[in-house]
CSV table of C-alpha atoms (C1' of nucleotides) in Angstrom, one decimal:
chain,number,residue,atom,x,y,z
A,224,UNK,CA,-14.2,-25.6,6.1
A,225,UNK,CA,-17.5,-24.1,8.1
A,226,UNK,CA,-17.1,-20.7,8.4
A,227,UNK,CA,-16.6,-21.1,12.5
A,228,UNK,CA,-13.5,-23.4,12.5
A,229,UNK,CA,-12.3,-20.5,9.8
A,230,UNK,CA,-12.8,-17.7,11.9
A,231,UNK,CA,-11.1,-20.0,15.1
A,232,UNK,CA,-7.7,-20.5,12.9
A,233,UNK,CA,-7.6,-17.0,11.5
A,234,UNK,CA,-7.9,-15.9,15.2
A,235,UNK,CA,-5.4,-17.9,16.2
A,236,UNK,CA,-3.1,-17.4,13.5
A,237,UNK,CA,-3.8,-13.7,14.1
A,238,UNK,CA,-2.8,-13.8,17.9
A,239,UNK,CA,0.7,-15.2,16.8
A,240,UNK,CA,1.2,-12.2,14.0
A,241,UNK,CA,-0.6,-9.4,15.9
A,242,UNK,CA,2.0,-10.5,19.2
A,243,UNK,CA,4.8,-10.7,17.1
A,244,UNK,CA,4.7,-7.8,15.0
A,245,UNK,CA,1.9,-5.1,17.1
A,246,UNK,CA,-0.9,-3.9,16.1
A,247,UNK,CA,0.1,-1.1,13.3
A,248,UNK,CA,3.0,-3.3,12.6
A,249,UNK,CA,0.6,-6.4,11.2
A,250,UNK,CA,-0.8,-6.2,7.8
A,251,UNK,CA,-4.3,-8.3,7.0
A,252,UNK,CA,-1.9,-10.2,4.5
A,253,UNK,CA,0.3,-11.4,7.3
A,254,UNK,CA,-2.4,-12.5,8.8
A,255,UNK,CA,-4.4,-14.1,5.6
A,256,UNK,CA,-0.9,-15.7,5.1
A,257,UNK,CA,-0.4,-17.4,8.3
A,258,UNK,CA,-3.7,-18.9,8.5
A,259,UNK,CA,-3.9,-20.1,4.9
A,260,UNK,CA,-6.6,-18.1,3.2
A,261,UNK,CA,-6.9,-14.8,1.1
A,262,UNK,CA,-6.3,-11.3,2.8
A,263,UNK,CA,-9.6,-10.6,1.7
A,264,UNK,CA,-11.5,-13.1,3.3
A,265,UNK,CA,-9.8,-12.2,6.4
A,266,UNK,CA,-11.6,-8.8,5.7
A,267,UNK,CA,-14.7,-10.2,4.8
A,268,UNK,CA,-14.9,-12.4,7.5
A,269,UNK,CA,-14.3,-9.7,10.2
A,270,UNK,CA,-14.9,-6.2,9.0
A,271,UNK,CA,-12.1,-4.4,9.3
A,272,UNK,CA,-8.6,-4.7,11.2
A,273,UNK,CA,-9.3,-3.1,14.0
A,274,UNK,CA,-12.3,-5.5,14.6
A,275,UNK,CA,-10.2,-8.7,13.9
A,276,UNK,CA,-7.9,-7.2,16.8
A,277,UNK,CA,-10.8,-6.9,19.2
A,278,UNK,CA,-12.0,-10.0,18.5
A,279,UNK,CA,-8.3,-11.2,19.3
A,280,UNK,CA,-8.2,-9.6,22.2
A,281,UNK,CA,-11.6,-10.9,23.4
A,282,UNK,CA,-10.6,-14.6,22.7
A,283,UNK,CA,-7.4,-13.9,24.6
A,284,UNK,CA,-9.5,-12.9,27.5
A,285,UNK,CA,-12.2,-16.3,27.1
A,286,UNK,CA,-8.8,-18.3,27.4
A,287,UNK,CA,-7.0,-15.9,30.4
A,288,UNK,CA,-10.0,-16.4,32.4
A,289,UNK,CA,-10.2,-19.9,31.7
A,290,UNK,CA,-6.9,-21.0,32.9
A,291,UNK,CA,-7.2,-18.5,36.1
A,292,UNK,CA,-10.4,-20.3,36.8
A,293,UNK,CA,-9.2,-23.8,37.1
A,294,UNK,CA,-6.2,-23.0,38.8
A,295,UNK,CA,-8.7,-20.7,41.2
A,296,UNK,CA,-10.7,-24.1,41.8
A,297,UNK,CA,-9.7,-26.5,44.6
A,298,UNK,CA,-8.3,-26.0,48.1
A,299,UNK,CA,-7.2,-22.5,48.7
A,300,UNK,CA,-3.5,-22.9,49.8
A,301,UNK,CA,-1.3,-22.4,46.6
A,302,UNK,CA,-3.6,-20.6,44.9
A,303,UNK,CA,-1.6,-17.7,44.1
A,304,UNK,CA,1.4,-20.3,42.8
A,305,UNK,CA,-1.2,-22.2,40.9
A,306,UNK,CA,-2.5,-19.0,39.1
A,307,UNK,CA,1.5,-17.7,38.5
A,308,UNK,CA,1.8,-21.6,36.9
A,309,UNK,CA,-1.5,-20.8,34.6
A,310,UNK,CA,-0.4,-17.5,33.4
A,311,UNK,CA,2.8,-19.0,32.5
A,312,UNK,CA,0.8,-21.5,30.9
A,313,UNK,CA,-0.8,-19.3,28.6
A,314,UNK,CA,2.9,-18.9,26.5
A,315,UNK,CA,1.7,-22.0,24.7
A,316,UNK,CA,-0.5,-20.2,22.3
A,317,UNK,CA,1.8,-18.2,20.4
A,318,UNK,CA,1.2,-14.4,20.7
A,319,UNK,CA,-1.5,-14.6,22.9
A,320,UNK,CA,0.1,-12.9,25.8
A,321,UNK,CA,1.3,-10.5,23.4
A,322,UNK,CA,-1.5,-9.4,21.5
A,323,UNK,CA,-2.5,-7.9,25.0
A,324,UNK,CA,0.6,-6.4,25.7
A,325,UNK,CA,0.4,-4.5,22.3
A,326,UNK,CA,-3.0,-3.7,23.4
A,327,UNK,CA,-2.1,-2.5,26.5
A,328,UNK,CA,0.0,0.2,24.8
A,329,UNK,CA,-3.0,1.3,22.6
A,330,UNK,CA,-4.9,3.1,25.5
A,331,UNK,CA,-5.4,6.4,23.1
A,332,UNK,CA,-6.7,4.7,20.6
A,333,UNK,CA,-10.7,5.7,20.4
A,334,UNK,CA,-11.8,1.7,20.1
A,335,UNK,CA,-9.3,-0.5,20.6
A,336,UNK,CA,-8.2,1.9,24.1
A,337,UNK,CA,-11.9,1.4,25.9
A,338,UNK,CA,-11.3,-2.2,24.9
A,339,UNK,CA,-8.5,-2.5,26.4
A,340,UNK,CA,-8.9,-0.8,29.6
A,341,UNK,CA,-12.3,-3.0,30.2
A,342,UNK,CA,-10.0,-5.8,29.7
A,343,UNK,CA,-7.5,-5.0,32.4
A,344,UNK,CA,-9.8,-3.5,35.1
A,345,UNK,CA,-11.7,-7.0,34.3
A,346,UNK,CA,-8.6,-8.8,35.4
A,347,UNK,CA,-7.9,-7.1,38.5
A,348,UNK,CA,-12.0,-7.1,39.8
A,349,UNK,CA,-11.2,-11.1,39.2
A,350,UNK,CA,-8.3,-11.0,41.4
A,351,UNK,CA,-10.0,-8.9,44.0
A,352,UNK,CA,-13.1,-10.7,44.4
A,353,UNK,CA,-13.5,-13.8,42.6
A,354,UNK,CA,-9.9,-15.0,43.9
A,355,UNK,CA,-10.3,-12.8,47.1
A,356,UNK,CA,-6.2,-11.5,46.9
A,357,UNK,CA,-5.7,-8.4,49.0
A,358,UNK,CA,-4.8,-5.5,47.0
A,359,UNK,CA,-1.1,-5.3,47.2
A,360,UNK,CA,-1.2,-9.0,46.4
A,361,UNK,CA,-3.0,-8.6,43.1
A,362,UNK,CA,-0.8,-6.0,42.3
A,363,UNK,CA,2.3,-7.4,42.6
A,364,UNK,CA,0.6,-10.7,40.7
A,365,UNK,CA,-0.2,-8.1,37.6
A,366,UNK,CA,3.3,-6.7,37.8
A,367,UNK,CA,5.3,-9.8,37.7
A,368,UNK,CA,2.9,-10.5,35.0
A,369,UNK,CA,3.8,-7.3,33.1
A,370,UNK,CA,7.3,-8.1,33.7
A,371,UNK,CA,7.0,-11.5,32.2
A,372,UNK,CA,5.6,-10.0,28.9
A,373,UNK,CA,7.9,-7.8,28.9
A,374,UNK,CA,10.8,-10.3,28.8
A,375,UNK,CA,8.8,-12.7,25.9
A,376,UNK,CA,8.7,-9.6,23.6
A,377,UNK,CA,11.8,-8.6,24.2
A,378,UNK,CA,12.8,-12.3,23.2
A,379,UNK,CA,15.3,-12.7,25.9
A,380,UNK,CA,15.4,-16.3,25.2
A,381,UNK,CA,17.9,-15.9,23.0
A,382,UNK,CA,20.3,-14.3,25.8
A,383,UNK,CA,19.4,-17.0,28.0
A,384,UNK,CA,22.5,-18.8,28.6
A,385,UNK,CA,24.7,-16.2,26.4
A,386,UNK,CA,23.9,-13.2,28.7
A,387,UNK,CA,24.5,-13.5,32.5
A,388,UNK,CA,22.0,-11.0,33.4
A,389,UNK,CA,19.1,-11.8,31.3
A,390,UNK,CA,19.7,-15.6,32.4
A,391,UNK,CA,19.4,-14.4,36.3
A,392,UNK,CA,16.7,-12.7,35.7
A,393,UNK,CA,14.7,-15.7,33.8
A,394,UNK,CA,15.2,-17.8,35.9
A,395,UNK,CA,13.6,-15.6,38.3
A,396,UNK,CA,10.7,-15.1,36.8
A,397,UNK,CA,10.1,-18.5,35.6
A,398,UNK,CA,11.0,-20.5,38.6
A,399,UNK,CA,11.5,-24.1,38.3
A,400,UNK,CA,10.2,-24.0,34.5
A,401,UNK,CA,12.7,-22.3,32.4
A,402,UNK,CA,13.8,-25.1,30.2
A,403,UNK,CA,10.1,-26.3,29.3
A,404,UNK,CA,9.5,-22.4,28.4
A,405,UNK,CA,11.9,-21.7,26.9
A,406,UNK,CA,10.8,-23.8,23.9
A,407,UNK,CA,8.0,-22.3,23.9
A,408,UNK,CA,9.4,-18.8,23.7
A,409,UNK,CA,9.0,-16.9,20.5
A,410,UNK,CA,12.6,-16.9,18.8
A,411,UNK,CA,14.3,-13.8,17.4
A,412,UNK,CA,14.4,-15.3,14.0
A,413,UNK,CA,10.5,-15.5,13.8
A,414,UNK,CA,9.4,-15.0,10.6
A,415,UNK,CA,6.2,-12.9,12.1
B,40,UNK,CA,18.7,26.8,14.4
B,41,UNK,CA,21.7,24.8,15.2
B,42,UNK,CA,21.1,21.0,13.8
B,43,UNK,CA,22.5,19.8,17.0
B,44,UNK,CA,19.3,22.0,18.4
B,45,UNK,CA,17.2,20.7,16.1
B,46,UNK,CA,18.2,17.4,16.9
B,47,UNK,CA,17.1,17.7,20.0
B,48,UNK,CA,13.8,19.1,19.6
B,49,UNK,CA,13.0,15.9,16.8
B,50,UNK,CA,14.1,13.8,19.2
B,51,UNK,CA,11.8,15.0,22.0
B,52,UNK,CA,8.6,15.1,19.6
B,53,UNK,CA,9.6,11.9,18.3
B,54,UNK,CA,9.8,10.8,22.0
B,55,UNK,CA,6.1,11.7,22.2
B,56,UNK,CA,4.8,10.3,19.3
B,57,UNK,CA,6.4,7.2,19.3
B,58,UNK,CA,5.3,6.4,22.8
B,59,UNK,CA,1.8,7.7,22.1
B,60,UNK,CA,1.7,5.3,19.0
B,61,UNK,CA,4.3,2.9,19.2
B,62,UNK,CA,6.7,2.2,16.5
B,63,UNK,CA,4.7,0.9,13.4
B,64,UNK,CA,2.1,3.1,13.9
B,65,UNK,CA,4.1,6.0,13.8
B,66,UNK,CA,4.4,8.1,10.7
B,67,UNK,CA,7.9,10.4,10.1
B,68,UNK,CA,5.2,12.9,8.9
B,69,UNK,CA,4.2,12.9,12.5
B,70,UNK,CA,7.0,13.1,14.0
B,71,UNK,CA,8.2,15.9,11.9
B,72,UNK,CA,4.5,17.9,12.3
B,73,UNK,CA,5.4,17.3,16.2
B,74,UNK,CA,8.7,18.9,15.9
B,75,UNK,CA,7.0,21.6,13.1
B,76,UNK,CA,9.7,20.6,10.3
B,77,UNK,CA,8.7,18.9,7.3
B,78,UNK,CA,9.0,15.4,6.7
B,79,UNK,CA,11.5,15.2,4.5
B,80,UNK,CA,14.1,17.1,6.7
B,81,UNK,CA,13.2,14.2,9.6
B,82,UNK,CA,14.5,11.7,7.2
B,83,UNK,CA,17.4,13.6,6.2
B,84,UNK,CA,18.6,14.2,10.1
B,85,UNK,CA,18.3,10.9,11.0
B,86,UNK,CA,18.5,8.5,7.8
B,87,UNK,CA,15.8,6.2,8.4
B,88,UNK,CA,12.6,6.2,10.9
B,89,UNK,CA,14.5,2.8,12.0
B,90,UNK,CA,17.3,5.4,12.9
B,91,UNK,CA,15.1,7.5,14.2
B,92,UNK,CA,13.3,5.1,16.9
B,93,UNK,CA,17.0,3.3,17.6
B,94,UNK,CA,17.9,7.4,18.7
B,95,UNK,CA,14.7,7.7,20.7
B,96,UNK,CA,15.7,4.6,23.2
B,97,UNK,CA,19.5,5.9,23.1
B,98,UNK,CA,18.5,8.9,24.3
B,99,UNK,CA,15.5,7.7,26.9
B,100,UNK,CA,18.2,5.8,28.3
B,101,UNK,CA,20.5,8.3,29.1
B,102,UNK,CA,18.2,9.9,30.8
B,103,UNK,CA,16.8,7.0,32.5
B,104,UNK,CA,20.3,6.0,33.8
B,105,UNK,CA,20.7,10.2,34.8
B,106,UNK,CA,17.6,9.9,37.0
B,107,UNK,CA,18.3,6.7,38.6
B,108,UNK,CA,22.1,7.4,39.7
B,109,UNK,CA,20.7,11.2,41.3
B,110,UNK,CA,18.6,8.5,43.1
B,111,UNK,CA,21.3,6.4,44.0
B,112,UNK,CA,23.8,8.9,45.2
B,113,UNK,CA,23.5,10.1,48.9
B,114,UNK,CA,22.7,8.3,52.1
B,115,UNK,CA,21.7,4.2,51.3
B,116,UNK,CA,18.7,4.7,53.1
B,117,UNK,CA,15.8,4.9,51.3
B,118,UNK,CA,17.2,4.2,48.0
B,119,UNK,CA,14.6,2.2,46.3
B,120,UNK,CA,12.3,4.3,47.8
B,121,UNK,CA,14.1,7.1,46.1
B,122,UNK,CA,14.6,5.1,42.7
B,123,UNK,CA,10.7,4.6,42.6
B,124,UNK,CA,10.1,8.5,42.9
B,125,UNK,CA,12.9,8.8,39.7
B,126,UNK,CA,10.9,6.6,37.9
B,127,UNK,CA,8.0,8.3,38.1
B,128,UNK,CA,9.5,11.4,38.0
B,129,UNK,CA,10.3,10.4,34.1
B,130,UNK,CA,6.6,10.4,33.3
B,131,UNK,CA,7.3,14.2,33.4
B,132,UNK,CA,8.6,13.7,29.6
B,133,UNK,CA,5.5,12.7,27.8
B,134,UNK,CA,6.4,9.3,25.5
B,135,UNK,CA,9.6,8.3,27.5
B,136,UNK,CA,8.3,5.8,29.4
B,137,UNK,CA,6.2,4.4,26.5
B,138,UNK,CA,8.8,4.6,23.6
B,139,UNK,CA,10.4,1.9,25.8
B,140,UNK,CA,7.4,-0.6,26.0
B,141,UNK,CA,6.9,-0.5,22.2
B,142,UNK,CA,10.4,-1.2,21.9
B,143,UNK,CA,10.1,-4.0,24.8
B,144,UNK,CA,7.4,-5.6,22.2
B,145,UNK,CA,9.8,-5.7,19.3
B,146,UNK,CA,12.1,-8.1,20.3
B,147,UNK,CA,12.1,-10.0,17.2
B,148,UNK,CA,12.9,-7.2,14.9
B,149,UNK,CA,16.5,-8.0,13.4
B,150,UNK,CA,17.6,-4.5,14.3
B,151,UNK,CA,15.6,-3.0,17.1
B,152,UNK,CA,15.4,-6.3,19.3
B,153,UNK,CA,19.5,-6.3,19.6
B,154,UNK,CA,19.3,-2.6,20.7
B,155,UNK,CA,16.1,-3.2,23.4
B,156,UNK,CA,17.4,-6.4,24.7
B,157,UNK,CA,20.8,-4.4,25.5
B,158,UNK,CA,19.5,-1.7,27.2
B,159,UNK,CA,17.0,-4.0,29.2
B,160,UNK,CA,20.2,-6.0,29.8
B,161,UNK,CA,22.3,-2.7,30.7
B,162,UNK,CA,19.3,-1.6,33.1
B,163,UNK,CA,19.4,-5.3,35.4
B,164,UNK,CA,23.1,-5.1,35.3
B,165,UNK,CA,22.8,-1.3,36.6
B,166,UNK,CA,20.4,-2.4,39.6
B,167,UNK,CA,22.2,-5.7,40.7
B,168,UNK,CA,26.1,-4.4,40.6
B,169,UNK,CA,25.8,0.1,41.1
B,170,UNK,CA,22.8,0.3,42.7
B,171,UNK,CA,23.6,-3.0,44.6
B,172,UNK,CA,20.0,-4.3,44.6
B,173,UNK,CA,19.6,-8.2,46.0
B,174,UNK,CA,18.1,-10.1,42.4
B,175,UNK,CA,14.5,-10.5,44.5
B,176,UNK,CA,14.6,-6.7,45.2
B,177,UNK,CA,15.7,-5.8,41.3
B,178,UNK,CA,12.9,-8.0,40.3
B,179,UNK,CA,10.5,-6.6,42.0
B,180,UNK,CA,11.2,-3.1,41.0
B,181,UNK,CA,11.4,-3.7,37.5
B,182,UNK,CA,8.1,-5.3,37.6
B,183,UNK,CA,6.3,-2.3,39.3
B,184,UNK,CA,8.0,-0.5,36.6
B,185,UNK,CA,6.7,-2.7,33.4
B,186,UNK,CA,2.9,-2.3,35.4
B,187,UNK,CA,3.2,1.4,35.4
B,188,UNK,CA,4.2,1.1,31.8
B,189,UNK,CA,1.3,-0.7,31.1
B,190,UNK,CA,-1.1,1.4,33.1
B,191,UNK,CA,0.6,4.5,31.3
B,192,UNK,CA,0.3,3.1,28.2
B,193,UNK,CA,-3.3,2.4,29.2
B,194,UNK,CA,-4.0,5.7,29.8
B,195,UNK,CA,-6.2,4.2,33.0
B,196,UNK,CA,-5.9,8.2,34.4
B,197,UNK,CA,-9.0,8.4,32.2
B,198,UNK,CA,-10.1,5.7,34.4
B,199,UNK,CA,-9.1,7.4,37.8
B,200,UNK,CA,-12.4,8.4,40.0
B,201,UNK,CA,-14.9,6.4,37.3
B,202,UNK,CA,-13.7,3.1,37.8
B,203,UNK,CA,-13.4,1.6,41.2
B,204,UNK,CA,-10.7,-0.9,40.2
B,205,UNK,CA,-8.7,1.4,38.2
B,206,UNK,CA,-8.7,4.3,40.9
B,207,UNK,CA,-7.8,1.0,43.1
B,208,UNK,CA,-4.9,0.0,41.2
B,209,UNK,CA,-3.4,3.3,40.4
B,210,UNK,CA,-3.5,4.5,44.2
B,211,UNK,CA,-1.4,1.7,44.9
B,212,UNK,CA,1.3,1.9,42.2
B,213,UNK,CA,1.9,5.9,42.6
B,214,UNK,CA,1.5,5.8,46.3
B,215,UNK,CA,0.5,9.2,47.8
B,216,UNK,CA,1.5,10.8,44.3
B,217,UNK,CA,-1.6,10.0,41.9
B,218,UNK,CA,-2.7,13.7,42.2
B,219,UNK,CA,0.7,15.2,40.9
B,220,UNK,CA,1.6,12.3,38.5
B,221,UNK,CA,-2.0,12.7,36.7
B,222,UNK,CA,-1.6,15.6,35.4
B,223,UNK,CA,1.3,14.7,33.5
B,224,UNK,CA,-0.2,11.4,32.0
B,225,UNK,CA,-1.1,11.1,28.9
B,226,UNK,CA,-4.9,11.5,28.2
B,227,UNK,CA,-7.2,9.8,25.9
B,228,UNK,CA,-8.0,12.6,23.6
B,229,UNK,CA,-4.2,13.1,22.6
B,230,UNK,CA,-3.8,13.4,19.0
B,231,UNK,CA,-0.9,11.5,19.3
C,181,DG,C1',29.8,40.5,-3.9
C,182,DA,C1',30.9,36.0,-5.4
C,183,DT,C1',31.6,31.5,-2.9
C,184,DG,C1',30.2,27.8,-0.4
C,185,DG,C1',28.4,25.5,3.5
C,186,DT,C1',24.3,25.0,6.5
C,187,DT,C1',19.4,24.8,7.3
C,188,DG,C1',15.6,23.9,5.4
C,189,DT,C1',11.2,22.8,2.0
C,190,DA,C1',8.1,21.5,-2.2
C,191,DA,C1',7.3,18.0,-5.2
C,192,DT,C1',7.3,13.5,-6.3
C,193,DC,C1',8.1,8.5,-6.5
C,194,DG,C1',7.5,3.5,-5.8
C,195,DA,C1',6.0,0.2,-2.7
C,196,DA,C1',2.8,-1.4,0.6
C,197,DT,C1',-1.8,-1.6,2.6
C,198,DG,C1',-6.8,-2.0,3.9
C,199,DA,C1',-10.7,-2.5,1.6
C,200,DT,C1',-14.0,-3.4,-2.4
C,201,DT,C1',-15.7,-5.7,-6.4
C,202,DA,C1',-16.6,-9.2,-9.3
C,203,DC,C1',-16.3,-13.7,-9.9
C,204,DC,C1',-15.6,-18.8,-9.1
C,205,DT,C1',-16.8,-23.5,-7.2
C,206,DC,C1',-19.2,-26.9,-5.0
C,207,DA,C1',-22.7,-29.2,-2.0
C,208,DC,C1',-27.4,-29.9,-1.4
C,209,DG,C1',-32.5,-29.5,-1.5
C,210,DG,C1',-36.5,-29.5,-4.7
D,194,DC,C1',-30.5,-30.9,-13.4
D,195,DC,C1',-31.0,-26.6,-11.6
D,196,DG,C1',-30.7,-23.0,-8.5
D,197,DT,C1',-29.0,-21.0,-4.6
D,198,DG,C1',-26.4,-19.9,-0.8
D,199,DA,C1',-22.0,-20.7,1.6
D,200,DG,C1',-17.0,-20.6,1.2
D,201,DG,C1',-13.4,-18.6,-1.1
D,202,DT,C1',-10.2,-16.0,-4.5
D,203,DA,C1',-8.1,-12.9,-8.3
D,204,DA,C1',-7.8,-8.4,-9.6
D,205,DT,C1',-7.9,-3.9,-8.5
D,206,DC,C1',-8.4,0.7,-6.2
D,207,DA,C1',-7.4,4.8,-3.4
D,208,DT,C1',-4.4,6.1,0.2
D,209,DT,C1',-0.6,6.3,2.8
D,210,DC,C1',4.2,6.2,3.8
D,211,DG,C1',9.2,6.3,3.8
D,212,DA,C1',12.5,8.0,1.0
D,213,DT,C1',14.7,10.8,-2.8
D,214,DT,C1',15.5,14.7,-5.6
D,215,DA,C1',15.9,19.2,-6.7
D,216,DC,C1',15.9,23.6,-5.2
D,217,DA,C1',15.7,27.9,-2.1
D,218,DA,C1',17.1,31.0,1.7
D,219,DC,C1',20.4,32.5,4.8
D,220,DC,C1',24.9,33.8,6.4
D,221,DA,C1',29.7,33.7,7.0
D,222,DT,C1',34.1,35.2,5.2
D,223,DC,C1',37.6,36.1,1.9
DNA sequence: GATGGTTGTAATCGAATGATTACCTCACGG
DNA sequence: CCGTGAGGTAATCATTCGATTACAACCATC
């Protein structure tokens, strides 16, 4: 396999691992493992651990900003809904919502906490001025965003339906769309 | 000193630690250097660092629920308003706030994921039916509360004054409070 | 002043982990 | 055919970490 399409599947087997399991709690194997090569090619490929995270977190950026860009595009009304449906969108790729989360909780970290910071304050300049929200808009986008991470770590899916709380509060914050997400949800019995 | 004592004083470093560098990346030698015991006595109090963590969110909840029902008590006016300033008020314990996230990520762990999704659970069922919160009003709430997590965990108050968007963001989420509640963040250079 | 429980530590162990080294294999151009 | 560079692995290393063991100091109280 060219080396690119190799560094692409380890990213994106890293993304799932690194969001299921954090950052100090994922081991280069784990990662070697899930994408199908040698832990020490997943070295050699990236550097270190800490710069395979980075480069995770960067890709999960590229894609972020993608799907908030076409929803951005067209007429104006809905726009807010549209962007809401695109974030929820983004719990198709495994871990990818994740991996920032775990990032997110990494701000005293020397490299990986700059990182991380530059990410978010890039978010909400794009919600500011390239979608134009007001400021209390944007930050009650980012918090219903943090609250949705919240519940896919916390794996809530598996209450949904057994736990009459967690189940009001889904359906909540997945309006409309809780059955096609819920498949989509990481399980509890995840091996990573 | 009394076990019970230093049970308490573990649990409060531990506190720290473990919110400064979530779960896997926290060593018991940490922990116990925190709380200026040695390692080995950490692992005796508490039988495993599993134990340990598991005791961490026990105890962050209780006081959690403590804050919240002084909040709750007294005249109904105001009370979210009130519950806000309680929330914040627990960034006074360095690690409190943040031990929760990193549990919140670990949702698929076998024995912390039961404990976190139960607490969350305990914490919706506390707003909706005590504190008598409408389930658009609870939502809402919690989700400022899992974006001050994240900024927290950020540690944007580095941030504050440099970056326009940050000092943006974090005006709006401690409204009229960011000078008191930034000393008390945690700062980038924190060894733990 | 022995006895025994409580509070603690030093030393150490086995397993896991990130990283390095040395090597292998195969396609392809000369 | 023969290099030679790209793609990839087995073996191994030094550290680190959670946990265990064995032991020490203190202090009641009979």
């Amino acid at each position: 396999m060219a080396a690119d399409d190799r560094r692409e599947s380890i990213l994106h087997a890293a993304t799932a691992v690194f969001g299921a399991k954090t950052y100090a709690g994922t081991t280069t194997d784990d990662v070697a493992r899930a994408a199908g090569v040698s832990q020490p090619y997943v070295v050699r490929l990236f550097g270190t651990k800490q710069k395979l995270f980075l480069a995770v977190l960067d890709r999960a950026l590229v894609k972020l900003f993608a799907a908030f860009r076409a929803a951005v595009a067209g007429e104006p009304a809905e726009r807010t809904q549209r962007m809401g449906d695109a974030y929820i969108g983004l719990l198709a790729e495994r871990g990818l919502l994740q991996s920032l989360s775990a990032a997110f909780l990494l701000g005293g970290d020397s490299e990986i906490g700059p990182a991380a910071r530059g990410h978010f304050a890039d978010v909400w300049r794009f919600l500011r001025t390239e979608v134009g929200m007001d400021a209390e808009t944007a930050q009650m986008f980012l918090a219903q965003g943090m609250l949705i991470n919240t519940l896919v770590g916390l794996r809530v899916g598996a209450a949904y339906g057994e736990d009459a709380a967690m189940t009001e509060l889904l359906d909540l914050c997945i309006p409309e769309k809780v059955d096609e997400v819920l498949i989509q949800l990481p399980t509890v019995g995840d091996a990573w």
